[in-house]
mmCIF file of C-alpha atoms in Angstrom:
data_model
loop_
_atom_site.group_PDB
_atom_site.id
_atom_site.type_symbol
_atom_site.label_atom_id
_atom_site.label_comp_id
_atom_site.label_asym_id
_atom_site.label_seq_id
_atom_site.Cartn_x
_atom_site.Cartn_y
_atom_site.Cartn_z
ATOM 1 C CA SER A 1 -0.077 -0.071 0.083
ATOM 2 C CA TRP A 2 2.736 2.323 0.987
ATOM 3 C CA LEU A 3 4.567 1.744 -2.406
ATOM 4 C CA THR A 4 1.680 2.018 -4.645
ATOM 5 C CA PHE A 5 -0.307 4.727 -2.757
ATOM 6 C CA SER A 6 -3.419 2.475 -2.564
ATOM 7 C CA MET A 7 -4.703 3.047 0.698
ATOM 8 C CA GLN A 8 -7.699 0.732 0.993
ATOM 9 C CA GLU A 9 -5.835 -2.192 2.517
ATOM 10 C CA ALA A 10 -4.116 0.047 4.872
ATOM 11 C CA LEU A 11 -7.267 1.573 6.045
ATOM 12 C CA GLU A 12 -8.627 -1.988 6.756
ATOM 13 C CA LEU A 13 -5.308 -3.164 8.349
ATOM 14 C CA SER A 14 -5.221 -0.120 10.732
ATOM 15 C CA THR A 15 -8.758 -0.909 12.282
ATOM 16 C CA TYR A 16 -7.327 -4.150 13.724
ATOM 17 C CA SER A 17 -4.172 -2.387 15.234
ATOM 18 C CA THR A 18 -4.614 -1.782 18.998
ATOM 19 C CA GLN A 19 -0.977 -0.659 19.694
ATOM 20 C CA ILE A 20 0.159 2.888 18.971
ATOM 21 C CA GLY A 21 3.311 4.892 19.688
ATOM 22 C CA VAL A 22 5.963 3.288 21.863
ATOM 23 C CA ALA A 23 3.608 1.032 23.588
ATOM 24 C CA ASN A 24 4.050 -2.518 22.126
ATOM 25 C CA PRO A 25 4.211 -4.931 25.013
ATOM 26 C CA ASP A 26 3.641 -7.824 22.727
ATOM 27 C CA ILE A 27 6.874 -7.115 21.053
ATOM 28 C CA PHE A 28 9.032 -6.113 24.061
ATOM 29 C CA PRO A 29 8.443 -5.529 27.779
ATOM 30 C CA PHE A 30 9.102 -2.561 29.861
ATOM 31 C CA TYR A 31 10.783 -2.517 33.318
ATOM 32 C CA GLU A 32 11.230 -0.172 36.434
ATOM 33 C CA ASP A 33 14.825 0.768 35.758
ATOM 34 C CA GLU A 34 14.518 1.826 32.003
ATOM 35 C CA VAL A 35 16.785 4.464 30.475
ATOM 36 C CA PHE A 36 14.882 5.959 27.583
ATOM 37 C CA VAL A 37 16.514 7.838 24.741
ATOM 38 C CA ASP A 38 13.976 9.700 22.719
ATOM 39 C CA CYS A 39 15.612 11.101 19.388
ATOM 40 C CA GLY A 40 12.999 13.176 17.792
ATOM 41 C CA SER A 41 11.271 13.970 21.070
ATOM 42 C CA TYR A 42 9.042 16.665 19.556
ATOM 43 C CA ILE A 43 6.657 18.059 22.355
ATOM 44 C CA GLY A 44 7.201 15.063 24.626
ATOM 45 C CA ASP A 45 4.276 12.932 23.495
ATOM 46 C CA THR A 46 6.308 9.757 23.458
ATOM 47 C CA VAL A 47 7.946 10.518 26.681
ATOM 48 C CA ALA A 48 4.516 10.925 28.341
ATOM 49 C CA GLU A 49 3.399 7.604 26.819
ATOM 50 C CA PHE A 50 6.399 5.845 28.142
ATOM 51 C CA VAL A 51 6.253 7.370 31.595
ATOM 52 C CA ASN A 52 2.670 6.273 31.575
ATOM 53 C CA ILE A 53 3.765 2.611 30.525
ATOM 54 C CA VAL A 54 6.233 2.300 33.404
ATOM 55 C CA ASN A 55 4.030 4.146 36.018
ATOM 56 C CA ARG A 56 6.576 6.886 36.362
ATOM 57 C CA SER A 57 9.239 4.279 37.581
ATOM 58 C CA TYR A 58 12.136 4.893 35.427
ATOM 59 C CA LYS A 59 15.896 5.274 35.783
ATOM 60 C CA HIS A 60 16.483 8.468 33.315
ATOM 61 C CA ILE A 61 15.180 9.962 30.075
ATOM 62 C CA HIS A 62 17.192 11.719 27.555
ATOM 63 C CA THR A 63 15.376 13.736 24.968
ATOM 64 C CA TYR A 64 16.721 15.134 21.664
ATOM 65 C CA ASP A 65 15.047 17.707 19.462
ATOM 66 C CA ILE A 66 16.422 20.204 16.912
ATOM 67 C CA SER A 67 14.074 23.186 17.783
ATOM 68 C CA ALA A 68 14.665 25.157 20.731
ATOM 69 C CA SER A 69 11.047 26.423 21.014
ATOM 70 C CA THR A 70 9.789 22.855 20.678
ATOM 71 C CA VAL A 71 12.034 21.817 23.567
ATOM 72 C CA GLU A 72 10.507 24.567 25.681
ATOM 73 C CA GLN A 73 6.993 23.299 24.987
ATOM 74 C CA MET A 74 8.183 19.724 25.915
ATOM 75 C CA LYS A 75 9.471 20.977 29.218
ATOM 76 C CA ASN A 76 6.182 22.670 29.753
ATOM 77 C CA ASN A 77 4.101 19.558 28.764
ATOM 78 C CA LEU A 78 6.342 17.382 31.040
ATOM 79 C CA ARG A 79 6.608 19.657 34.004
ATOM 80 C CA GLY A 80 6.554 17.829 37.335
ATOM 81 C CA LEU A 81 8.586 14.894 35.878
ATOM 82 C CA ASP A 82 12.156 14.592 36.926
ATOM 83 C CA ARG A 83 15.299 12.561 35.765
ATOM 84 C CA ILE A 84 14.921 14.034 32.240
ATOM 85 C CA THR A 85 17.754 15.513 30.251
ATOM 86 C CA TYR A 86 16.529 18.029 27.557
ATOM 87 C CA ASN A 87 18.975 18.369 24.469
ATOM 88 C CA VAL A 88 18.491 20.954 21.797
ATOM 89 C CA LYS A 89 20.482 18.784 19.537
ATOM 90 C CA GLY A 90 20.300 16.540 16.525
ATOM 91 C CA VAL A 91 21.717 13.146 16.284
ATOM 92 C CA SER A 92 23.653 11.520 13.585
ATOM 93 C CA SER A 93 26.876 9.570 12.860
ATOM 94 C CA LYS A 94 29.330 12.316 14.133
ATOM 95 C CA GLN A 95 29.461 15.568 15.904
ATOM 96 C CA GLY A 96 29.099 18.721 14.006
ATOM 97 C CA GLU A 97 26.629 21.252 12.853
ATOM 98 C CA LEU A 98 23.675 21.170 10.322
ATOM 99 C CA ASN A 99 20.870 23.598 9.552
ATOM 100 C CA LEU A 100 17.393 23.670 10.703
ATOM 101 C CA SER A 101 14.841 23.323 7.781
ATOM 102 C CA GLY A 102 11.397 24.132 8.803
ATOM 103 C CA VAL A 103 10.535 26.427 11.652
ATOM 104 C CA ASP A 104 11.863 27.128 15.320
ATOM 105 C CA ALA A 105 8.555 25.816 16.749
ATOM 106 C CA PRO A 106 6.591 22.582 17.059
ATOM 107 C CA PHE A 107 6.376 21.319 13.593
ATOM 108 C CA HIS A 108 6.334 17.599 12.513
ATOM 109 C CA GLY A 109 8.262 18.503 9.296
ATOM 110 C CA ASN A 110 11.297 19.955 10.911
ATOM 111 C CA ARG A 111 14.466 18.346 9.728
ATOM 112 C CA LEU A 112 18.243 18.905 9.406
ATOM 113 C CA VAL A 113 19.939 19.732 6.119
ATOM 114 C CA GLU A 114 23.407 20.658 5.003
ATOM 115 C CA GLY A 115 22.044 23.476 2.850
ATOM 116 C CA LYS A 116 20.148 26.621 3.693
ATOM 117 C CA GLY A 117 18.164 26.729 6.933
ATOM 118 C CA ILE A 118 16.921 29.114 9.553
ATOM 119 C CA CYS A 119 19.506 28.293 12.128
ATOM 120 C CA LYS A 120 22.437 26.052 12.980
ATOM 121 C CA VAL A 121 21.820 23.200 15.108
ATOM 122 C CA PRO A 122 24.383 21.153 16.952
ATOM 123 C CA VAL A 123 24.605 17.475 16.018
ATOM 124 C CA VAL A 124 26.044 14.661 18.026
ATOM 125 C CA ALA A 125 26.667 10.857 18.061
ATOM 126 C CA LEU A 126 24.868 9.154 20.752
ATOM 127 C CA ASP A 127 28.030 7.173 21.395
ATOM 128 C CA GLU A 128 29.803 10.300 22.339
ATOM 129 C CA ASP A 129 27.001 12.104 24.137
ATOM 130 C CA ILE A 130 25.622 9.471 26.515
ATOM 131 C CA HIS A 131 27.792 8.039 29.068
ATOM 132 C CA GLY A 132 25.950 5.173 30.697
ATOM 133 C CA GLU A 133 23.409 2.487 29.991
ATOM 134 C CA VAL A 134 20.588 2.691 27.374
ATOM 135 C CA THR A 135 17.705 0.283 27.656
ATOM 136 C CA PHE A 136 15.331 1.835 25.119
ATOM 137 C CA LEU A 137 16.190 3.821 22.003
ATOM 138 C CA LYS A 138 13.494 5.551 19.993
ATOM 139 C CA ILE A 139 14.479 7.163 16.547
ATOM 140 C CA ASP A 140 12.265 9.386 14.570
ATOM 141 C CA VAL A 141 14.583 12.115 13.074
ATOM 142 C CA GLU A 142 13.146 12.713 9.636
ATOM 143 C CA GLY A 143 15.537 10.911 7.381
ATOM 144 C CA LEU A 144 18.563 10.740 9.422
ATOM 145 C CA ASP A 145 17.581 7.614 11.127
ATOM 146 C CA LYS A 146 20.361 5.389 9.905
ATOM 147 C CA GLU A 147 22.857 7.817 10.637
ATOM 148 C CA ALA A 148 21.556 8.169 14.177
ATOM 149 C CA LEU A 149 21.924 4.310 14.464
ATOM 150 C CA ARG A 150 25.480 4.448 13.155
ATOM 151 C CA GLY A 151 26.290 7.179 15.895
ATOM 152 C CA ALA A 152 24.917 4.654 18.499
ATOM 153 C CA ARG A 153 26.975 1.543 17.273
ATOM 154 C CA ALA A 154 28.848 1.067 20.621
ATOM 155 C CA LEU A 155 25.664 1.752 22.874
ATOM 156 C CA ILE A 156 23.649 -0.926 20.781
ATOM 157 C CA ALA A 157 26.649 -3.353 20.938
ATOM 158 C CA ARG A 158 27.076 -2.995 24.653
ATOM 159 C CA HIS A 159 23.749 -2.526 26.034
ATOM 160 C CA HIS A 160 21.364 -4.138 23.556
ATOM 161 C CA PRO A 161 18.686 -1.590 24.052
ATOM 162 C CA LYS A 162 14.941 -2.229 22.607
ATOM 163 C CA ILE A 163 14.881 -0.245 19.382
ATOM 164 C CA HIS A 164 11.975 1.704 17.889
ATOM 165 C CA VAL A 165 12.737 3.212 14.433
ATOM 166 C CA ASP A 166 10.432 4.889 12.056
ATOM 167 C CA THR A 167 10.982 3.611 8.534
ATOM 168 C CA TYR A 168 8.708 5.471 6.529
ATOM 169 C CA HIS A 169 10.907 8.539 5.689
ATOM 170 C CA LYS A 170 12.910 6.869 3.025
ATOM 171 C CA LEU A 171 11.961 3.862 0.920
ATOM 172 C CA VAL A 172 15.218 2.105 1.336
ATOM 173 C CA ASP A 173 14.930 2.371 5.184
ATOM 174 C CA PHE A 174 12.464 -0.482 5.115
ATOM 175 C CA PHE A 175 15.537 -2.809 4.124
ATOM 176 C CA GLU A 176 18.486 -0.745 5.238
ATOM 177 C CA VAL A 177 17.462 -0.215 8.753
ATOM 178 C CA PRO A 178 17.238 -3.844 9.851
ATOM 179 C CA LEU A 179 20.395 -4.757 7.907
ATOM 180 C CA LEU A 180 22.251 -2.021 9.721
ATOM 181 C CA ILE A 181 21.147 -3.070 13.229
ATOM 182 C CA HIS A 182 22.019 -6.746 12.320
ATOM 183 C CA SER A 183 25.477 -5.516 11.256
ATOM 184 C CA ILE A 184 25.941 -3.953 14.674
ATOM 185 C CA ASP A 185 24.502 -6.799 16.708
ATOM 186 C CA PRO A 186 23.249 -10.111 14.971
ATOM 187 C CA THR A 187 21.210 -11.019 18.087
ATOM 188 C CA TYR A 188 18.384 -8.686 17.221
ATOM 189 C CA ARG A 189 14.924 -9.709 15.990
ATOM 190 C CA PHE A 190 12.840 -7.428 13.895
ATOM 191 C CA TYR A 191 9.269 -6.667 13.819
ATOM 192 C CA LEU A 192 7.303 -4.299 11.545
ATOM 193 C CA ARG A 193 4.089 -2.461 12.501
ATOM 194 C CA LEU A 194 1.697 -0.032 10.881
ATOM 195 C CA HIS A 195 1.043 2.936 13.137
ATOM 196 C CA ASN A 196 -2.124 4.294 11.267
ATOM 197 C CA ALA A 197 -4.061 4.702 8.069
ATOM 198 C CA LEU A 198 -1.385 6.994 6.647
ATOM 199 C CA SER A 199 0.815 3.910 6.415
ATOM 200 C CA LYS A 200 3.524 5.022 8.732
ATOM 201 C CA GLN A 201 5.372 1.963 9.517
ATOM 202 C CA THR A 202 7.738 1.433 12.321
ATOM 203 C CA MET A 203 10.500 -1.135 12.747
ATOM 204 C CA PHE A 204 10.991 -2.641 16.220
ATOM 205 C CA ALA A 205 14.065 -4.506 17.259
ATOM 206 C CA ILE A 206 14.727 -6.563 20.386
ATOM 207 C CA SER A 207 17.853 -8.475 21.122
ATOM 208 C CA SER A 208 17.266 -12.229 21.689
ATOM 209 C CA ILE A 209 19.632 -11.906 24.690
ATOM 210 C CA TYR A 210 16.891 -10.057 26.573
ATOM 211 C CA ALA A 211 13.678 -11.455 24.646
ATOM 212 C CA LEU A 212 11.216 -13.268 26.732
#
């Protein structure tokens, strides 16, 4: 359906889907000491869902978004929660700077580009930015998803986190994302789930070392 733009099958399929967002307990479980890294955290919607899943019992949350105004809105939405690190940064395979294409405000289409943009945004590799354990990694960064995974190679290989990656930004990601994760750690198993009738599919991966 996604390739042919014929949405009828997707509409029918989506009516049977009861799992949305990061909540997919039939794929992987959550525990009380989770360290959640949310790349593309937007206004904190997935953080709020995660916190609800674990009943506010988590070790730490790292958020990454490329718009300072969006991060301020996220802080307001998540006020009252602690143990959260808010980063106005992009994630990629190496440290540097890219340009924000879009608006410095909450907007689903904000992305990083090498060409002209409205402002410079620092970009980091997660391996260099996070010093400690990661148990759950969510990546939705508007096309830089594979670059973000490459920048987290050491974290993935060392800690085997649960991984949630949106694979609808580029056609090739449907194949290249699982191949990339497998090249980093061959113990991972992969699942594909349709989020909604817009045919936004997400790849989930869990290491068989920790699978139930």
